[in-house]
XYZ file of C-alpha atoms in Angstrom:
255
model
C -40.262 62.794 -33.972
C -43.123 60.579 -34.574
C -40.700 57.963 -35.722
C -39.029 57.893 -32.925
C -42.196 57.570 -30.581
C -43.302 54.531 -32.696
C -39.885 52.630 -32.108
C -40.123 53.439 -28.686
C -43.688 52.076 -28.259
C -41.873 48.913 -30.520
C -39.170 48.750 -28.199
C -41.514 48.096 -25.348
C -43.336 45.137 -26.927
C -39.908 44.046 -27.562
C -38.781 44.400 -23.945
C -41.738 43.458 -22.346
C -41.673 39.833 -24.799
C -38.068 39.593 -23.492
C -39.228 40.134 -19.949
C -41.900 37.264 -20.277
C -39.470 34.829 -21.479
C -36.670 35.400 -18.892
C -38.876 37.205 -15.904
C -35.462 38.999 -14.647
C -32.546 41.365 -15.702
C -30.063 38.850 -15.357
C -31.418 35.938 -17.193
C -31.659 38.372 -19.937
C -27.522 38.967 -20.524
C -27.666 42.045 -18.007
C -26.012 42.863 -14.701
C -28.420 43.452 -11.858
C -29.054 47.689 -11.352
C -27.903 48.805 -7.640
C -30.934 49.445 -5.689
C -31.069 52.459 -3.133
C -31.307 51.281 0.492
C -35.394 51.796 0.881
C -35.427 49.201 -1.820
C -33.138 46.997 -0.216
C -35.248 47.108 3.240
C -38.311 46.777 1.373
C -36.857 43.909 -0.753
C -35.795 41.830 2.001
C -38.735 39.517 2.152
C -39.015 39.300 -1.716
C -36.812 36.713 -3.448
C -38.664 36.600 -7.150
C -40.709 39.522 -8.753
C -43.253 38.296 -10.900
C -43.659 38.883 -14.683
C -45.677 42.385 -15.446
C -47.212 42.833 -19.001
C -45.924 46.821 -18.910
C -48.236 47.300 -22.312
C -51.385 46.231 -20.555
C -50.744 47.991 -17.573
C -50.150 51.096 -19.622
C -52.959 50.617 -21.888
C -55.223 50.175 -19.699
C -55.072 52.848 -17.384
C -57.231 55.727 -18.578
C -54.881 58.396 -17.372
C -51.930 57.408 -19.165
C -54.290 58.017 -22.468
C -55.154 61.217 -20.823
C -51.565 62.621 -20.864
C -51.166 60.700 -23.966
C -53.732 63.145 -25.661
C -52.233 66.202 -23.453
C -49.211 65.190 -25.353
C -50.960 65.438 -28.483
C -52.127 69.109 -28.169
C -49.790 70.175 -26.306
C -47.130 69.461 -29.598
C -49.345 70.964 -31.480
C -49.692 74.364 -29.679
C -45.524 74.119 -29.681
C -44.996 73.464 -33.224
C -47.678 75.527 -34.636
C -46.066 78.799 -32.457
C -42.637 77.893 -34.158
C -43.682 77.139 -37.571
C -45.925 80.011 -37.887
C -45.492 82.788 -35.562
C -43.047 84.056 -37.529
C -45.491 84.613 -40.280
C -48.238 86.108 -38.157
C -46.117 88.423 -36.453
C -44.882 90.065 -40.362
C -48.707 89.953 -41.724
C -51.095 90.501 -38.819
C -48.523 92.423 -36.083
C -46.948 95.055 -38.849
C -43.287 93.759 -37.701
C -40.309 92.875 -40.292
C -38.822 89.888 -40.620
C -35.844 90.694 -38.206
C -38.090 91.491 -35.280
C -40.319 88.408 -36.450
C -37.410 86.316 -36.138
C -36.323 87.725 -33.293
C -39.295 86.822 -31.370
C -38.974 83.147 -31.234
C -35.737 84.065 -29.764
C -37.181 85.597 -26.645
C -40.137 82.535 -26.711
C -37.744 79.936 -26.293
C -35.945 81.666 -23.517
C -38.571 82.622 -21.668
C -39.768 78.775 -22.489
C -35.995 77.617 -20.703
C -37.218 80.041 -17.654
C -40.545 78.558 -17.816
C -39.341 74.689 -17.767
C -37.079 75.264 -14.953
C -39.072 77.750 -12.500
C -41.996 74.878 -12.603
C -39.780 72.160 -12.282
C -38.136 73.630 -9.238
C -41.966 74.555 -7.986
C -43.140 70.812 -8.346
C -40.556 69.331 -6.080
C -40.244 72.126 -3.286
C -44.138 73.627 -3.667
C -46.311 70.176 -4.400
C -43.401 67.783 -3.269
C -42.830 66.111 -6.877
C -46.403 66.008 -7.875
C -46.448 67.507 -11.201
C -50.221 67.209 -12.478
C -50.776 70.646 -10.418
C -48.319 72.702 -11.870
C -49.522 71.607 -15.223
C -52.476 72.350 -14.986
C -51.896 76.002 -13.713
C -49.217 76.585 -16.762
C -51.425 75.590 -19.507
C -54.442 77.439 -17.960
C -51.943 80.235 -18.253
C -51.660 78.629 -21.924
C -54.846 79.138 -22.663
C -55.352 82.722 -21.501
C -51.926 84.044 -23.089
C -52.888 82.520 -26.279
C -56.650 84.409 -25.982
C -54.453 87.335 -25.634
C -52.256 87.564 -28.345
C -54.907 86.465 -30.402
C -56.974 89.422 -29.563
C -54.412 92.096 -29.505
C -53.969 93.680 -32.296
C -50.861 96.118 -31.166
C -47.964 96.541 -33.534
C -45.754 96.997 -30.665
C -42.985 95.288 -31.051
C -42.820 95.086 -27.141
C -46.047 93.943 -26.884
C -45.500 90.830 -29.082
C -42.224 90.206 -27.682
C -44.420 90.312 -24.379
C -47.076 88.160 -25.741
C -44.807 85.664 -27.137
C -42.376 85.194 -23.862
C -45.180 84.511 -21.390
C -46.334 82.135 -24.011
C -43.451 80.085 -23.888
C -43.245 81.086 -20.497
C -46.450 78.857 -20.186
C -45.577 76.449 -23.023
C -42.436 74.832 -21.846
C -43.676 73.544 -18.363
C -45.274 70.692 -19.677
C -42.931 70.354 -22.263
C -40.344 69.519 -19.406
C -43.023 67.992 -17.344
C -45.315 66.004 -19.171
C -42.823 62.922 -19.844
C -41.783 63.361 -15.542
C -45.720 62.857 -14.649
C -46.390 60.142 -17.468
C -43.902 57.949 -15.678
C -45.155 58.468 -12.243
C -48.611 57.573 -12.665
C -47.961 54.005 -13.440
C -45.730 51.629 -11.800
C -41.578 51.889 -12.409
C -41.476 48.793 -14.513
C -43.784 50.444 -17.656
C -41.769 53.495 -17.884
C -40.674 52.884 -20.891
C -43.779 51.606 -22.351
C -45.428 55.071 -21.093
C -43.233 57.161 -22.444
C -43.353 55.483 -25.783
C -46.780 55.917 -25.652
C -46.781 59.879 -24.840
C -43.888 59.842 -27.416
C -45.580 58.692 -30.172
C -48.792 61.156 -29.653
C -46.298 63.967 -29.276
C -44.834 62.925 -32.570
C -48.468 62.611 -34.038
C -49.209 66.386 -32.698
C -45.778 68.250 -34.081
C -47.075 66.731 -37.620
C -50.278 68.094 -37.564
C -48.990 71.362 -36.636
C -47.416 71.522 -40.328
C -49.150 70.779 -43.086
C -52.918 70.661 -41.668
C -52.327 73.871 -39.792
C -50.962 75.269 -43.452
C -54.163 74.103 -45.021
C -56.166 75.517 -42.275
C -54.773 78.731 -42.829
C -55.142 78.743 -46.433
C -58.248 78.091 -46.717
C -59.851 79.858 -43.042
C -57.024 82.364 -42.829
C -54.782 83.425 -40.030
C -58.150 83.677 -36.981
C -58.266 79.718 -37.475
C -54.561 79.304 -36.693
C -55.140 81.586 -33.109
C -58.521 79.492 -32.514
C -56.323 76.065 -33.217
C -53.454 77.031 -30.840
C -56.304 77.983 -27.904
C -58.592 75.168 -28.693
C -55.618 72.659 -28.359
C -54.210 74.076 -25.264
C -58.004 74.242 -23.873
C -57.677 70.354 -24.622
C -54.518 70.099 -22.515
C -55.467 72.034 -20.238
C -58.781 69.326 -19.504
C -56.620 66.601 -19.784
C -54.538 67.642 -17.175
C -57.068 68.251 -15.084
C -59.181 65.076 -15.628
C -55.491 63.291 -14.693
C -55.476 65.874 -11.619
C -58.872 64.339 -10.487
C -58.472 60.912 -11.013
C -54.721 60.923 -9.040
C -56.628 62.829 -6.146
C -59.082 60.714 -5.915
C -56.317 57.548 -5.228
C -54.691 59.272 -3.615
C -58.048 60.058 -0.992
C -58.987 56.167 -1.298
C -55.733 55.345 -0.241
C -55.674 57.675 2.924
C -59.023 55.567 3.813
């Protein structure tokens, strides 16, 4: 996974060098994309777009670092769950290794339910704005992981519970997060944002495994609960942050 957010991020630099030397689609070997008809009417009076450095504009707006980091720790919340739930369910819950397993099963469904119900709420409730509904899920994160973590019923209900509003929570930004990168920065970086959000969510799923294993070992299983809510507190301020920031465009632009 990281791999792949690295040749993304590579691919851009490519791209964008490409871009400089040619300055349009079709001096670069490709056939001109069909544009939808507001483009058309808005294009009419435009004969030559100008060259955009998509890496600077990504790197230097603050909130594409923001959801970069999001990214980060919101990977790591993900990975850790599925790496090591399993475990903490058989040696802190009192459950076999069935109903263990069986757990992750109902987290990743209720994850699928998750991802869709808040991608259908960010187009008809904030009209495709998705830094809201982010922020709401991983507040709801953050308290469902405080929750699990301080429960101490062997129920295997309970955990099953636990576990689907957690992914419940979980998987909105996981379907979400890449949506929002891309429209906070203009149409032509898309790639280069998402290569850059890429690459931190590579960065985050390998923490999750070996550090997190280390952190266990040597701080036991209360520093794995205290890593999943401290990461998805980070999210959750990232988001946030972004939330501000967008709002506060959004208000100078009204003016």
């Amino acid at each position: 996974m990281l791999s792949c957010g690295i040749i993304i991020v590579l691919s851009a630099f490519m791209v964008n060098y490409l871009w400089k030397e040619t300055d349009s689609i079709e001096k670069s070997g490709f056939e001109s994309p069909q544009k939808s008809k507001l483009e058309e009417e808005g294009s009419d009076s435009r004969t030559h777009v100008a060259p955009v450095n998509t890496v600077q504009l990504v790197f230097s707006n603050p909130n594409s670092w923001l959801l970069a980091i999001a990214a980060f720790s919101l990977y790591i919340v993900r990975t850790t769950i599925l790496d090591w739930v399993v475990l903490i369910l058989i040696e802190e819950k009192g459950q076999d290794t069935v109903a263990a397993s069986s757990c992750i099963f109902w987290f990743e469904i209720s994850g699928f339910i998750g991802g869709f119900v808040s991608s259908v709420l960010s187009d008809r409730v904030w009209l495709g704005n998705r830094i809201p509904i982010l922020m709401y899920f991983s507040v709801g994160c953050v308290l469902t992981s405080v929750a699990f973590w301080m429960s101490s019923s062997t129920s295997y209900l309970a955990n099953v519970g636990l576990l689907s509003l957690l992914g419940f929570f979980v998987y909105c930004p996981q379907t979400l997060i890449g949506v929002a990168a891309t429209e906070i920065v203009d149409k032509t970086a898309t790639g280069t944002i998402l290569g850059l959000v890429g690459a931190f969510s590579g960065t985050g799923a390998v923490f999750a495994g070996v550090p997190v294993g280390w952190i266990r070992e040597f701080y036991g299983w209360n520093s794995v609960y205290i890593c999943i809510i401290s990461f998805s507190t980070v999210m959750t301020v990232m988001f946030i942050i972004v939330h501000s920031s967008v709002f506060q465009q959004q208000k100078r632009r009204g003016d």
